[in-house]
Amino acid sequence: MGGFAAAVLLAYVIPGPDWFVVLRHASRSRVAGMHAAAGVQCGLIVHMAAAAVGVSAILSTSAEAFTVVKLAGAAYLIVLGVRALRDGYRGWRGCAAERAAGVSSPAAAPGAQVLARAFTANVLNPKAALFFVAVLPQFLAPARPVTPQVLLLGALDIAIGGAWWLLFVVTTTRLHALFQRRRAQIAVDSLAGVALTGLGGALAFTDRARV
């Protein structure tokens, strides 16, 4: 159990698509960051349930299924990245005018929309699904029923993730004064846009042997 917890924590700490999705929204408000984190964790619940019934195993054995999910996930990450870059570009162009007019930074997207975007990005990430196939089975006891163990370890994964994202969002929003500056938000949008677009492109060329 301890070894699995360590592997899960490492997976969360290493920056990936979820990291940049949550960062972008947390830089606007704590509530938006929490909605993004909740969306990510809801996506993991889907992967856990799929692994418990054996659906995730199909992705590790079927090249066609893996390719479909991979390309859908890559396309969605690129869409999110382009949106972030677009917002960053618009903010850069309007930065001087907004300061002169005393206009505040744009409000965060509605919570349901943020949650849905983060959820979709996670569900369409085959690496998240294959984590339950490639890593989790190493911590299962062969002599015990598989499904209860998958659900238990999956619940531990989600709990650790919840604690990590809470810390991540709180830490980000404690820099409230920094992120309320328009230029700082433009920088976050640009960073998230480049990262998500790049990760989407990399995912599109990922094969099962490298996941």
PDB file of C-alpha atoms in Angstrom:
ATOM      1  CA  MET A   1       0.000   0.000   0.000  1.00  0.00           C
ATOM      2  CA  GLY A   2       2.812   2.391   0.875  1.00  0.00           C
ATOM      3  CA  GLY A   3       4.631   1.684  -2.381  1.00  0.00           C
ATOM      4  CA  PHE A   4       1.481   2.329  -4.401  1.00  0.00           C
ATOM      5  CA  ALA A   5       0.861   5.596  -2.521  1.00  0.00           C
ATOM      6  CA  ALA A   6       4.401   6.741  -3.334  1.00  0.00           C
ATOM      7  CA  ALA A   7       3.958   5.882  -7.026  1.00  0.00           C
ATOM      8  CA  VAL A   8       0.647   7.751  -7.144  1.00  0.00           C
ATOM      9  CA  LEU A   9       2.065  10.846  -5.454  1.00  0.00           C
ATOM     10  CA  LEU A  10       4.969  10.915  -7.896  1.00  0.00           C
ATOM     11  CA  ALA A  11       2.531  10.700 -10.808  1.00  0.00           C
ATOM     12  CA  TYR A  12       0.627  13.707  -9.464  1.00  0.00           C
ATOM     13  CA  VAL A  13       3.710  15.811  -8.757  1.00  0.00           C
ATOM     14  CA  ILE A  14       5.209  15.375 -12.230  1.00  0.00           C
ATOM     15  CA  PRO A  15       3.634  18.035 -14.505  1.00  0.00           C
ATOM     16  CA  GLY A  16       1.219  16.693 -17.098  1.00  0.00           C
ATOM     17  CA  PRO A  17      -2.012  17.765 -18.830  1.00  0.00           C
ATOM     18  CA  ASP A  18      -4.022  17.821 -15.578  1.00  0.00           C
ATOM     19  CA  TRP A  19      -1.341  19.974 -13.951  1.00  0.00           C
ATOM     20  CA  PHE A  20      -1.649  22.745 -16.519  1.00  0.00           C
ATOM     21  CA  VAL A  21      -5.438  22.572 -16.733  1.00  0.00           C
ATOM     22  CA  VAL A  22      -5.736  23.084 -12.964  1.00  0.00           C
ATOM     23  CA  LEU A  23      -2.969  25.716 -12.880  1.00  0.00           C
ATOM     24  CA  ARG A  24      -4.661  27.861 -15.483  1.00  0.00           C
ATOM     25  CA  HIS A  25      -7.971  27.975 -13.618  1.00  0.00           C
ATOM     26  CA  ALA A  26      -6.446  28.202 -10.129  1.00  0.00           C
ATOM     27  CA  SER A  27      -4.524  31.291 -11.253  1.00  0.00           C
ATOM     28  CA  ARG A  28      -7.880  33.038 -11.670  1.00  0.00           C
ATOM     29  CA  SER A  29      -9.649  31.989  -8.498  1.00  0.00           C
ATOM     30  CA  ARG A  30      -9.636  29.315  -5.824  1.00  0.00           C
ATOM     31  CA  VAL A  31     -13.172  28.260  -6.744  1.00  0.00           C
ATOM     32  CA  ALA A  32     -12.230  27.811 -10.422  1.00  0.00           C
ATOM     33  CA  GLY A  33      -9.150  25.834  -9.397  1.00  0.00           C
ATOM     34  CA  MET A  34     -11.227  23.567  -7.169  1.00  0.00           C
ATOM     35  CA  HIS A  35     -13.712  22.971  -9.982  1.00  0.00           C
ATOM     36  CA  ALA A  36     -10.858  22.011 -12.320  1.00  0.00           C
ATOM     37  CA  ALA A  37      -9.363  19.685  -9.697  1.00  0.00           C
ATOM     38  CA  ALA A  38     -12.769  18.104  -9.098  1.00  0.00           C
ATOM     39  CA  GLY A  39     -13.136  17.523 -12.831  1.00  0.00           C
ATOM     40  CA  VAL A  40      -9.762  15.784 -12.969  1.00  0.00           C
ATOM     41  CA  GLN A  41     -10.631  13.533 -10.038  1.00  0.00           C
ATOM     42  CA  CYS A  42     -14.043  12.690 -11.491  1.00  0.00           C
ATOM     43  CA  GLY A  43     -12.208  11.602 -14.636  1.00  0.00           C
ATOM     44  CA  LEU A  44     -10.070   9.286 -12.530  1.00  0.00           C
ATOM     45  CA  ILE A  45     -13.195   7.744 -11.043  1.00  0.00           C
ATOM     46  CA  VAL A  46     -14.225   6.816 -14.589  1.00  0.00           C
ATOM     47  CA  HIS A  47     -10.820   5.210 -15.215  1.00  0.00           C
ATOM     48  CA  MET A  48     -10.996   3.350 -11.912  1.00  0.00           C
ATOM     49  CA  ALA A  49     -14.463   1.997 -12.690  1.00  0.00           C
ATOM     50  CA  ALA A  50     -13.334   1.020 -16.196  1.00  0.00           C
ATOM     51  CA  ALA A  51     -10.318  -0.804 -14.802  1.00  0.00           C
ATOM     52  CA  ALA A  52     -12.493  -2.627 -12.291  1.00  0.00           C
ATOM     53  CA  VAL A  53     -14.636  -4.089 -15.089  1.00  0.00           C
ATOM     54  CA  GLY A  54     -11.696  -4.680 -17.409  1.00  0.00           C
ATOM     55  CA  VAL A  55     -12.388  -1.955 -19.971  1.00  0.00           C
ATOM     56  CA  SER A  56      -9.035  -0.238 -19.441  1.00  0.00           C
ATOM     57  CA  ALA A  57      -7.290  -3.525 -20.211  1.00  0.00           C
ATOM     58  CA  ILE A  58      -8.676  -3.275 -23.742  1.00  0.00           C
ATOM     59  CA  LEU A  59      -6.619  -0.116 -24.285  1.00  0.00           C
ATOM     60  CA  SER A  60      -3.455  -2.023 -23.436  1.00  0.00           C
ATOM     61  CA  THR A  61      -4.211  -4.874 -25.852  1.00  0.00           C
ATOM     62  CA  SER A  62      -6.137  -3.249 -28.713  1.00  0.00           C
ATOM     63  CA  ALA A  63      -4.137  -0.958 -30.982  1.00  0.00           C
ATOM     64  CA  GLU A  64      -7.316   0.375 -32.572  1.00  0.00           C
ATOM     65  CA  ALA A  65      -8.972   1.298 -29.260  1.00  0.00           C
ATOM     66  CA  PHE A  66      -5.800   2.904 -28.001  1.00  0.00           C
ATOM     67  CA  THR A  67      -5.409   4.950 -31.184  1.00  0.00           C
ATOM     68  CA  VAL A  68      -8.984   6.252 -31.085  1.00  0.00           C
ATOM     69  CA  VAL A  69      -8.717   7.376 -27.463  1.00  0.00           C
ATOM     70  CA  LYS A  70      -5.202   8.739 -28.012  1.00  0.00           C
ATOM     71  CA  LEU A  71      -6.164  10.911 -30.983  1.00  0.00           C
ATOM     72  CA  ALA A  72      -9.341  12.165 -29.296  1.00  0.00           C
ATOM     73  CA  GLY A  73      -7.372  13.070 -26.191  1.00  0.00           C
ATOM     74  CA  ALA A  74      -4.599  14.733 -28.190  1.00  0.00           C
ATOM     75  CA  ALA A  75      -7.116  16.803 -30.154  1.00  0.00           C
ATOM     76  CA  TYR A  76      -8.871  17.926 -26.989  1.00  0.00           C
ATOM     77  CA  LEU A  77      -5.621  18.954 -25.292  1.00  0.00           C
ATOM     78  CA  ILE A  78      -4.655  20.954 -28.366  1.00  0.00           C
ATOM     79  CA  VAL A  79      -8.064  22.665 -28.333  1.00  0.00           C
ATOM     80  CA  LEU A  80      -7.573  23.610 -24.660  1.00  0.00           C
ATOM     81  CA  GLY A  81      -4.057  24.816 -25.443  1.00  0.00           C
ATOM     82  CA  VAL A  82      -5.207  26.948 -28.361  1.00  0.00           C
ATOM     83  CA  ARG A  83      -7.936  28.478 -26.185  1.00  0.00           C
ATOM     84  CA  ALA A  84      -5.358  29.375 -23.540  1.00  0.00           C
ATOM     85  CA  LEU A  85      -3.007  30.868 -26.139  1.00  0.00           C
ATOM     86  CA  ARG A  86      -5.910  32.828 -27.628  1.00  0.00           C
ATOM     87  CA  ASP A  87      -6.815  34.234 -24.204  1.00  0.00           C
ATOM     88  CA  GLY A  88      -3.182  35.095 -23.563  1.00  0.00           C
ATOM     89  CA  TYR A  89      -2.893  36.858 -26.920  1.00  0.00           C
ATOM     90  CA  ARG A  90      -6.121  38.785 -26.402  1.00  0.00           C
ATOM     91  CA  GLY A  91      -4.979  39.779 -22.936  1.00  0.00           C
ATOM     92  CA  TRP A  92      -1.633  40.964 -24.264  1.00  0.00           C
ATOM     93  CA  ARG A  93      -3.298  43.089 -26.925  1.00  0.00           C
ATOM     94  CA  GLY A  94      -5.784  44.592 -24.509  1.00  0.00           C
ATOM     95  CA  CYS A  95      -3.484  44.921 -21.510  1.00  0.00           C
ATOM     96  CA  ALA A  96      -2.597  48.590 -21.962  1.00  0.00           C
ATOM     97  CA  ALA A  97      -6.159  49.608 -22.808  1.00  0.00           C
ATOM     98  CA  GLU A  98      -7.552  47.744 -19.814  1.00  0.00           C
ATOM     99  CA  ARG A  99      -5.097  49.347 -17.435  1.00  0.00           C
ATOM    100  CA  ALA A 100      -5.918  52.789 -18.792  1.00  0.00           C
ATOM    101  CA  ALA A 101      -9.648  52.159 -18.459  1.00  0.00           C
ATOM    102  CA  GLY A 102      -9.338  50.516 -15.064  1.00  0.00           C
ATOM    103  CA  VAL A 103     -10.863  47.267 -16.299  1.00  0.00           C
ATOM    104  CA  SER A 104     -10.343  44.288 -14.010  1.00  0.00           C
ATOM    105  CA  SER A 105      -9.101  40.881 -15.106  1.00  0.00           C
ATOM    106  CA  PRO A 106     -11.694  38.696 -16.844  1.00  0.00           C
ATOM    107  CA  ALA A 107     -13.773  36.499 -14.604  1.00  0.00           C
ATOM    108  CA  ALA A 108     -13.187  32.784 -14.464  1.00  0.00           C
ATOM    109  CA  ALA A 109     -15.369  30.535 -16.604  1.00  0.00           C
ATOM    110  CA  PRO A 110     -18.531  29.088 -14.981  1.00  0.00           C
ATOM    111  CA  GLY A 111     -17.753  26.291 -12.542  1.00  0.00           C
ATOM    112  CA  ALA A 112     -19.681  23.638 -14.451  1.00  0.00           C
ATOM    113  CA  GLN A 113     -17.819  24.517 -17.636  1.00  0.00           C
ATOM    114  CA  VAL A 114     -14.431  24.361 -15.915  1.00  0.00           C
ATOM    115  CA  LEU A 115     -15.286  21.014 -14.321  1.00  0.00           C
ATOM    116  CA  ALA A 116     -16.491  19.600 -17.655  1.00  0.00           C
ATOM    117  CA  ARG A 117     -13.329  20.659 -19.494  1.00  0.00           C
ATOM    118  CA  ALA A 118     -11.028  19.173 -16.859  1.00  0.00           C
ATOM    119  CA  PHE A 119     -13.122  15.993 -16.705  1.00  0.00           C
ATOM    120  CA  THR A 120     -13.037  15.548 -20.486  1.00  0.00           C
ATOM    121  CA  ALA A 121      -9.295  16.193 -20.701  1.00  0.00           C
ATOM    122  CA  ASN A 122      -8.638  13.505 -18.085  1.00  0.00           C
ATOM    123  CA  VAL A 123     -11.075  10.915 -19.461  1.00  0.00           C
ATOM    124  CA  LEU A 124      -9.605  11.263 -22.966  1.00  0.00           C
ATOM    125  CA  ASN A 125      -6.052  10.811 -21.705  1.00  0.00           C
ATOM    126  CA  PRO A 126      -5.128   7.145 -22.370  1.00  0.00           C
ATOM    127  CA  LYS A 127      -2.112   7.462 -20.075  1.00  0.00           C
ATOM    128  CA  ALA A 128      -4.458   8.023 -17.136  1.00  0.00           C
ATOM    129  CA  ALA A 129      -6.406   4.899 -18.096  1.00  0.00           C
ATOM    130  CA  LEU A 130      -3.310   2.800 -18.629  1.00  0.00           C
ATOM    131  CA  PHE A 131      -1.930   3.781 -15.219  1.00  0.00           C
ATOM    132  CA  PHE A 132      -4.555   1.471 -13.758  1.00  0.00           C
ATOM    133  CA  VAL A 133      -3.407  -1.281 -16.129  1.00  0.00           C
ATOM    134  CA  ALA A 134       0.379  -0.866 -16.092  1.00  0.00           C
ATOM    135  CA  VAL A 135       1.053   0.296 -12.525  1.00  0.00           C
ATOM    136  CA  LEU A 136      -1.847  -0.719 -10.305  1.00  0.00           C
ATOM    137  CA  PRO A 137      -1.687  -4.496 -11.081  1.00  0.00           C
ATOM    138  CA  GLN A 138       1.836  -4.608  -9.640  1.00  0.00           C
ATOM    139  CA  PHE A 139       0.337  -3.942  -6.201  1.00  0.00           C
ATOM    140  CA  LEU A 140      -2.461  -6.528  -6.372  1.00  0.00           C
ATOM    141  CA  ALA A 141      -2.376  -9.714  -4.334  1.00  0.00           C
ATOM    142  CA  PRO A 142      -2.880 -12.642  -6.781  1.00  0.00           C
ATOM    143  CA  ALA A 143      -4.672 -14.770  -4.180  1.00  0.00           C
ATOM    144  CA  ARG A 144      -7.387 -12.168  -3.521  1.00  0.00           C
ATOM    145  CA  PRO A 145     -10.313 -11.013  -5.707  1.00  0.00           C
ATOM    146  CA  VAL A 146      -9.136  -8.410  -8.202  1.00  0.00           C
ATOM    147  CA  THR A 147     -12.107  -6.023  -8.382  1.00  0.00           C
ATOM    148  CA  PRO A 148     -12.215  -5.064  -4.660  1.00  0.00           C
ATOM    149  CA  GLN A 149      -8.462  -4.446  -4.722  1.00  0.00           C
ATOM    150  CA  VAL A 150      -8.724  -2.237  -7.812  1.00  0.00           C
ATOM    151  CA  LEU A 151     -11.492  -0.221  -6.181  1.00  0.00           C
ATOM    152  CA  LEU A 152      -9.541   0.119  -2.924  1.00  0.00           C
ATOM    153  CA  LEU A 153      -6.314   1.231  -4.581  1.00  0.00           C
ATOM    154  CA  GLY A 154      -8.260   3.452  -6.968  1.00  0.00           C
ATOM    155  CA  ALA A 155      -9.961   5.120  -4.006  1.00  0.00           C
ATOM    156  CA  LEU A 156      -6.543   5.659  -2.419  1.00  0.00           C
ATOM    157  CA  ASP A 157      -5.328   7.205  -5.676  1.00  0.00           C
ATOM    158  CA  ILE A 158      -8.278   9.599  -5.759  1.00  0.00           C
ATOM    159  CA  ALA A 159      -7.842  10.514  -2.074  1.00  0.00           C
ATOM    160  CA  ILE A 160      -4.150  11.287  -2.548  1.00  0.00           C
ATOM    161  CA  GLY A 161      -5.010  13.295  -5.637  1.00  0.00           C
ATOM    162  CA  GLY A 162      -7.638  15.245  -3.737  1.00  0.00           C
ATOM    163  CA  ALA A 163      -5.090  16.210  -1.072  1.00  0.00           C
ATOM    164  CA  TRP A 164      -2.496  17.099  -3.709  1.00  0.00           C
ATOM    165  CA  TRP A 165      -4.846  19.296  -5.729  1.00  0.00           C
ATOM    166  CA  LEU A 166      -6.095  21.030  -2.588  1.00  0.00           C
ATOM    167  CA  LEU A 167      -2.509  21.925  -1.702  1.00  0.00           C
ATOM    168  CA  PHE A 168      -1.791  22.890  -5.311  1.00  0.00           C
ATOM    169  CA  VAL A 169      -4.812  25.174  -5.625  1.00  0.00           C
ATOM    170  CA  VAL A 170      -4.368  26.786  -2.199  1.00  0.00           C
ATOM    171  CA  THR A 171      -0.685  27.446  -2.875  1.00  0.00           C
ATOM    172  CA  THR A 172      -1.475  28.954  -6.267  1.00  0.00           C
ATOM    173  CA  THR A 173      -4.240  31.196  -5.004  1.00  0.00           C
ATOM    174  CA  ARG A 174      -2.132  32.389  -2.073  1.00  0.00           C
ATOM    175  CA  LEU A 175      -0.231  34.226  -4.781  1.00  0.00           C
ATOM    176  CA  HIS A 176      -3.498  36.099  -5.253  1.00  0.00           C
ATOM    177  CA  ALA A 177      -1.916  39.519  -5.634  1.00  0.00           C
ATOM    178  CA  LEU A 178       0.474  38.241  -8.295  1.00  0.00           C
ATOM    179  CA  PHE A 179      -2.160  36.470 -10.360  1.00  0.00           C
ATOM    180  CA  GLN A 180      -4.553  39.391 -10.177  1.00  0.00           C
ATOM    181  CA  ARG A 181      -2.056  41.341 -12.225  1.00  0.00           C
ATOM    182  CA  ARG A 182      -3.100  41.102 -15.854  1.00  0.00           C
ATOM    183  CA  ARG A 183       0.404  40.416 -17.132  1.00  0.00           C
ATOM    184  CA  ALA A 184       0.819  37.504 -14.741  1.00  0.00           C
ATOM    185  CA  GLN A 185      -2.429  35.934 -15.954  1.00  0.00           C
ATOM    186  CA  ILE A 186      -1.320  36.430 -19.545  1.00  0.00           C
ATOM    187  CA  ALA A 187       1.903  34.589 -18.692  1.00  0.00           C
ATOM    188  CA  VAL A 188      -0.034  31.710 -17.103  1.00  0.00           C
ATOM    189  CA  ASP A 189      -2.369  31.469 -20.100  1.00  0.00           C
ATOM    190  CA  SER A 190       0.599  31.440 -22.462  1.00  0.00           C
ATOM    191  CA  LEU A 191       2.492  28.830 -20.416  1.00  0.00           C
ATOM    192  CA  ALA A 192      -0.577  26.606 -20.136  1.00  0.00           C
ATOM    193  CA  GLY A 193      -1.328  27.059 -23.837  1.00  0.00           C
ATOM    194  CA  VAL A 194       2.150  26.063 -24.948  1.00  0.00           C
ATOM    195  CA  ALA A 195       2.260  23.147 -22.489  1.00  0.00           C
ATOM    196  CA  LEU A 196      -1.174  21.747 -23.368  1.00  0.00           C
ATOM    197  CA  THR A 197      -0.626  22.120 -27.099  1.00  0.00           C
ATOM    198  CA  GLY A 198       2.782  20.461 -26.817  1.00  0.00           C
ATOM    199  CA  LEU A 199       1.444  17.649 -24.639  1.00  0.00           C
ATOM    200  CA  GLY A 200      -1.399  17.090 -27.094  1.00  0.00           C
ATOM    201  CA  GLY A 201       1.059  16.869 -29.976  1.00  0.00           C
ATOM    202  CA  ALA A 202       3.291  14.481 -28.032  1.00  0.00           C
ATOM    203  CA  LEU A 203       0.305  12.318 -27.100  1.00  0.00           C
ATOM    204  CA  ALA A 204      -0.709  12.035 -30.750  1.00  0.00           C
ATOM    205  CA  PHE A 205       2.628  10.346 -31.504  1.00  0.00           C
ATOM    206  CA  THR A 206       2.682   8.127 -28.410  1.00  0.00           C
ATOM    207  CA  ASP A 207       2.509   4.368 -28.923  1.00  0.00           C
ATOM    208  CA  ARG A 208       1.469   1.799 -26.361  1.00  0.00           C
ATOM    209  CA  ALA A 209       5.011   0.596 -25.807  1.00  0.00           C
ATOM    210  CA  ARG A 210       6.052   4.028 -24.561  1.00  0.00           C
ATOM    211  CA  VAL A 211       3.123   4.592 -22.160  1.00  0.00           C
TER     212      VAL A 211
END
